């Protein structure tokens, strides 16, 4: 049909977007950075919808720009700018793109602790899932890297998002654990950490996402909290 040739745009708008979005590494990267480092909000003054992403590494936002063009067929609305706090910021789109996110990709206007994983990711191809996990971890995750202990972690204030990532990992045959961190300050939200600590699972995930290089499984030791022998293979 003609849908792959049509564009979505508004009258007088500078930007237009593809009608058909293809799953793959580019879409995985976009969603990974949006759900970890992105914001979908409404301005108080003009009630204008705003979609943006920020990170301390300009390279991440350059990768985002490239994947955005490959996926949506147009550039983001703004340019990468360095803010006073030393963080790079990119305005991605406004009202039209906001509605595309909400009704096509299930990312509504919300606060960080209300983010959810788009349901179509659960049925996506492995390359889309792997790309999402890689870029979400780079955006809002961490690793522990010593000679004998290696951990891969995902962080979020949204339990729904963390649960979704847990199921994505299970799709890859990787077992993970969720840890709840209650803040001492009542003004802060509860934080959740999803941790991959079993050495076989660390090896498997790292081989897909590149978190570690040249891992030697014989030199790694399991953390006691994650020591469930061969439970991953049972799943």
Coordinates of C-alpha atoms in Angstrom, one line a residue:
X1 CA 0.0 0.0 0.0
X2 CA 0.7 3.6 0.3
X3 CA 1.2 3.9 4.0
X4 CA 5.0 3.5 3.8
X5 CA 5.1 6.5 1.5
X6 CA 2.7 8.8 3.5
X7 CA 3.7 11.3 6.2
X8 CA 1.9 12.6 9.2
X9 CA 2.1 16.4 9.6
X10 CA 0.1 19.5 10.6
X11 CA -0.8 22.5 8.4
X12 CA 2.1 24.8 8.4
X13 CA 4.3 22.5 10.4
X14 CA 8.0 22.2 9.7
X15 CA 8.2 18.5 10.5
X16 CA 6.5 15.4 9.2
X17 CA 6.8 11.8 10.4
X18 CA 6.5 8.3 8.9
X19 CA 3.1 6.6 9.1
X20 CA 4.7 3.2 9.6
X21 CA 7.3 2.7 12.3
X22 CA 9.4 -0.4 12.0
X23 CA 10.6 -2.3 15.1
X24 CA 14.4 -2.7 15.3
X25 CA 17.5 -1.3 17.0
X26 CA 16.6 2.3 16.1
X27 CA 13.2 2.1 17.8
X28 CA 14.7 0.3 20.7
X29 CA 17.3 3.0 21.2
X30 CA 14.7 5.8 21.0
X31 CA 12.5 4.1 23.6
X32 CA 15.4 3.2 25.8
X33 CA 16.6 6.7 26.1
X34 CA 13.1 8.3 26.3
X35 CA 12.1 6.1 29.2
X36 CA 15.3 6.5 31.0
X37 CA 16.4 10.1 30.3
X38 CA 13.4 11.5 28.5
X39 CA 10.5 13.7 29.6
X40 CA 7.0 13.9 28.2
X41 CA 5.2 17.0 29.7
X42 CA 3.0 20.0 29.1
X43 CA 4.3 23.5 29.5
X44 CA 2.5 25.6 32.2
X45 CA 2.5 28.8 30.3
X46 CA 1.3 27.8 26.8
X47 CA -0.1 24.3 27.7
X48 CA 2.1 23.1 24.8
X49 CA 3.1 19.4 24.8
X50 CA 6.9 18.9 25.0
X51 CA 9.0 15.8 24.4
X52 CA 12.7 16.1 25.3
X53 CA 15.7 14.0 26.3
X54 CA 18.9 14.9 28.3
X55 CA 22.2 13.3 29.1
X56 CA 25.7 14.3 30.2
X57 CA 27.2 12.6 27.1
X58 CA 26.6 14.3 23.8
X59 CA 27.4 11.1 22.0
X60 CA 24.2 9.5 23.3
X61 CA 22.1 12.3 21.9
X62 CA 23.8 12.1 18.6
X63 CA 23.0 8.4 18.4
X64 CA 19.4 9.4 19.3
X65 CA 19.3 11.9 16.5
X66 CA 20.4 9.4 13.9
X67 CA 18.0 6.7 15.1
X68 CA 15.2 9.2 15.2
X69 CA 15.7 10.1 11.6
X70 CA 16.0 6.5 10.5
X71 CA 12.8 5.6 12.4
X72 CA 10.5 8.7 11.9
X73 CA 11.9 10.0 8.7
X74 CA 12.6 13.5 10.0
X75 CA 14.9 15.3 12.4
X76 CA 14.0 16.2 16.0
X77 CA 12.4 19.6 16.4
X78 CA 15.4 21.2 18.2
X79 CA 19.2 20.9 18.3
X80 CA 21.5 19.5 21.0
X81 CA 22.3 22.2 23.4
X82 CA 24.6 22.3 26.4
X83 CA 22.8 23.7 29.5
X84 CA 24.3 25.6 32.4
X85 CA 24.3 22.4 34.6
X86 CA 26.6 20.7 32.2
X87 CA 23.9 18.4 30.8
X88 CA 23.1 18.2 27.0
X89 CA 19.5 18.7 26.1
X90 CA 17.5 17.9 23.0
X91 CA 13.9 19.0 22.2
X92 CA 12.5 16.2 20.2
X93 CA 9.0 17.4 19.3
X94 CA 5.9 19.2 20.4
X95 CA 2.1 18.6 20.1
X96 CA 2.0 16.4 17.0
X97 CA 4.9 14.2 18.1
X98 CA 3.5 14.0 21.6
X99 CA 0.3 12.5 20.2
X100 CA 2.2 10.0 18.2
X101 CA 4.0 8.9 21.3
X102 CA 0.8 8.7 23.3
X103 CA -1.4 6.8 20.8
X104 CA 1.1 4.8 18.9
X105 CA 3.9 4.0 21.3
X106 CA 1.9 4.1 24.6
X107 CA 4.1 6.8 26.2
X108 CA 1.7 9.3 27.7
X109 CA 2.4 12.6 29.4
X110 CA 3.5 11.5 32.9
X111 CA 6.0 11.9 35.7
X112 CA 9.0 9.6 35.9
X113 CA 7.4 7.3 38.5
X114 CA 4.4 6.7 36.3
X115 CA 6.3 5.6 33.2
X116 CA 5.3 2.2 31.8
X117 CA 6.8 -0.1 29.2
X118 CA 5.0 -0.1 25.8
X119 CA 3.1 -3.4 25.5
X120 CA 4.3 -4.1 22.0
X121 CA 7.9 -4.5 23.2
X122 CA 7.0 -7.8 24.9
X123 CA 6.2 -9.3 21.5
X124 CA 9.0 -7.5 19.6
X125 CA 12.0 -9.2 18.0
X126 CA 15.1 -9.8 20.1
X127 CA 17.1 -7.1 18.4
X128 CA 14.5 -4.5 19.4
X129 CA 14.5 -5.7 23.0
X130 CA 18.3 -5.9 23.2
X131 CA 18.7 -2.3 21.8
X132 CA 16.1 -1.1 24.4
X133 CA 17.9 -2.8 27.3
X134 CA 21.3 -1.5 26.2
X135 CA 20.2 2.2 25.9
X136 CA 18.0 2.2 28.9
X137 CA 20.9 0.9 31.0
X138 CA 23.3 3.5 29.5
X139 CA 20.7 6.2 30.3
X140 CA 19.6 5.1 33.7
X141 CA 21.6 2.1 34.9
X142 CA 25.0 1.2 36.2
X143 CA 27.5 -1.6 36.4
X144 CA 29.8 -3.0 39.0
X145 CA 33.1 -4.0 37.4
X146 CA 35.8 -5.8 39.5
X147 CA 37.9 -8.8 38.6
X148 CA 35.7 -11.2 40.5
X149 CA 32.3 -9.4 40.7
X150 CA 30.3 -7.9 37.9
X151 CA 26.7 -6.6 38.2
X152 CA 24.4 -5.0 35.7
X153 CA 21.7 -2.7 37.1
X154 CA 18.7 -0.8 35.9
X155 CA 17.3 2.1 38.0
X156 CA 13.9 3.7 38.0
X157 CA 11.3 5.2 40.3
X158 CA 8.5 3.4 38.4
X159 CA 7.8 -0.1 39.6
X160 CA 5.7 -0.7 36.4
X161 CA 8.7 0.1 34.3
X162 CA 11.0 -2.1 36.3
X163 CA 8.6 -5.0 36.2
X164 CA 8.4 -4.6 32.4
X165 CA 12.2 -4.8 32.1
X166 CA 12.2 -7.9 34.3
X167 CA 9.9 -9.6 31.8
X168 CA 12.0 -8.5 28.8
X169 CA 15.0 -10.1 30.4
X170 CA 13.0 -13.3 31.0
X171 CA 12.3 -13.3 27.2
X172 CA 16.1 -13.5 26.8
X173 CA 16.4 -16.2 29.4
X174 CA 18.0 -13.9 31.9
X175 CA 16.9 -13.9 35.6
X176 CA 17.0 -10.7 37.6
X177 CA 16.0 -9.4 41.0
X178 CA 14.3 -6.2 42.1
X179 CA 15.4 -4.2 45.1
X180 CA 13.4 -1.5 46.7
X181 CA 15.1 1.6 48.2
X182 CA 13.0 3.8 50.5
X183 CA 14.4 7.3 50.8
X184 CA 15.1 9.0 54.1
X185 CA 13.7 12.2 52.7
X186 CA 9.9 12.2 52.3
X187 CA 10.2 14.6 49.3
X188 CA 11.9 11.8 47.3
X189 CA 10.2 8.9 45.7
X190 CA 10.9 5.2 46.3
X191 CA 13.6 4.0 43.9
X192 CA 13.8 0.5 42.4
X193 CA 16.9 -1.3 41.3
X194 CA 16.7 -4.3 39.0
X195 CA 19.9 -6.3 39.3
X196 CA 21.5 -9.0 37.2
X197 CA 24.2 -10.7 39.4
X198 CA 24.3 -14.4 38.5
X199 CA 27.4 -14.9 36.5
X200 CA 25.8 -16.9 33.7
X201 CA 23.2 -14.2 33.3
X202 CA 25.8 -11.4 33.4
X203 CA 27.7 -13.2 30.6
X204 CA 24.6 -13.7 28.5
X205 CA 23.3 -10.1 28.8
X206 CA 26.7 -8.6 28.3
X207 CA 27.3 -10.6 25.2
X208 CA 24.1 -9.0 23.8
X209 CA 24.4 -5.4 25.1
X210 CA 28.2 -5.0 25.4
X211 CA 28.3 -4.0 29.1
X212 CA 31.6 -5.8 29.7
X213 CA 34.4 -6.9 27.4
X214 CA 36.3 -10.1 27.4
X215 CA 34.5 -11.7 30.4
X216 CA 36.0 -14.9 31.8
X217 CA 33.2 -16.8 33.6
X218 CA 35.7 -18.9 35.6
X219 CA 37.0 -15.8 37.4
X220 CA 33.6 -14.5 38.4
X221 CA 31.9 -15.2 41.7
X222 CA 28.2 -15.1 42.3
X223 CA 26.8 -12.6 44.9
X224 CA 25.2 -14.5 47.7
X225 CA 21.9 -12.7 47.2
X226 CA 21.7 -13.9 43.6
X227 CA 23.1 -17.4 44.1
X228 CA 20.3 -19.7 42.7
X229 CA 22.2 -22.4 40.9
X230 CA 21.1 -22.8 37.2
X231 CA 17.7 -21.3 37.9
X232 CA 17.9 -19.3 34.7
X233 CA 18.1 -22.5 32.6
X234 CA 15.0 -23.8 34.4
X235 CA 13.0 -20.8 33.1

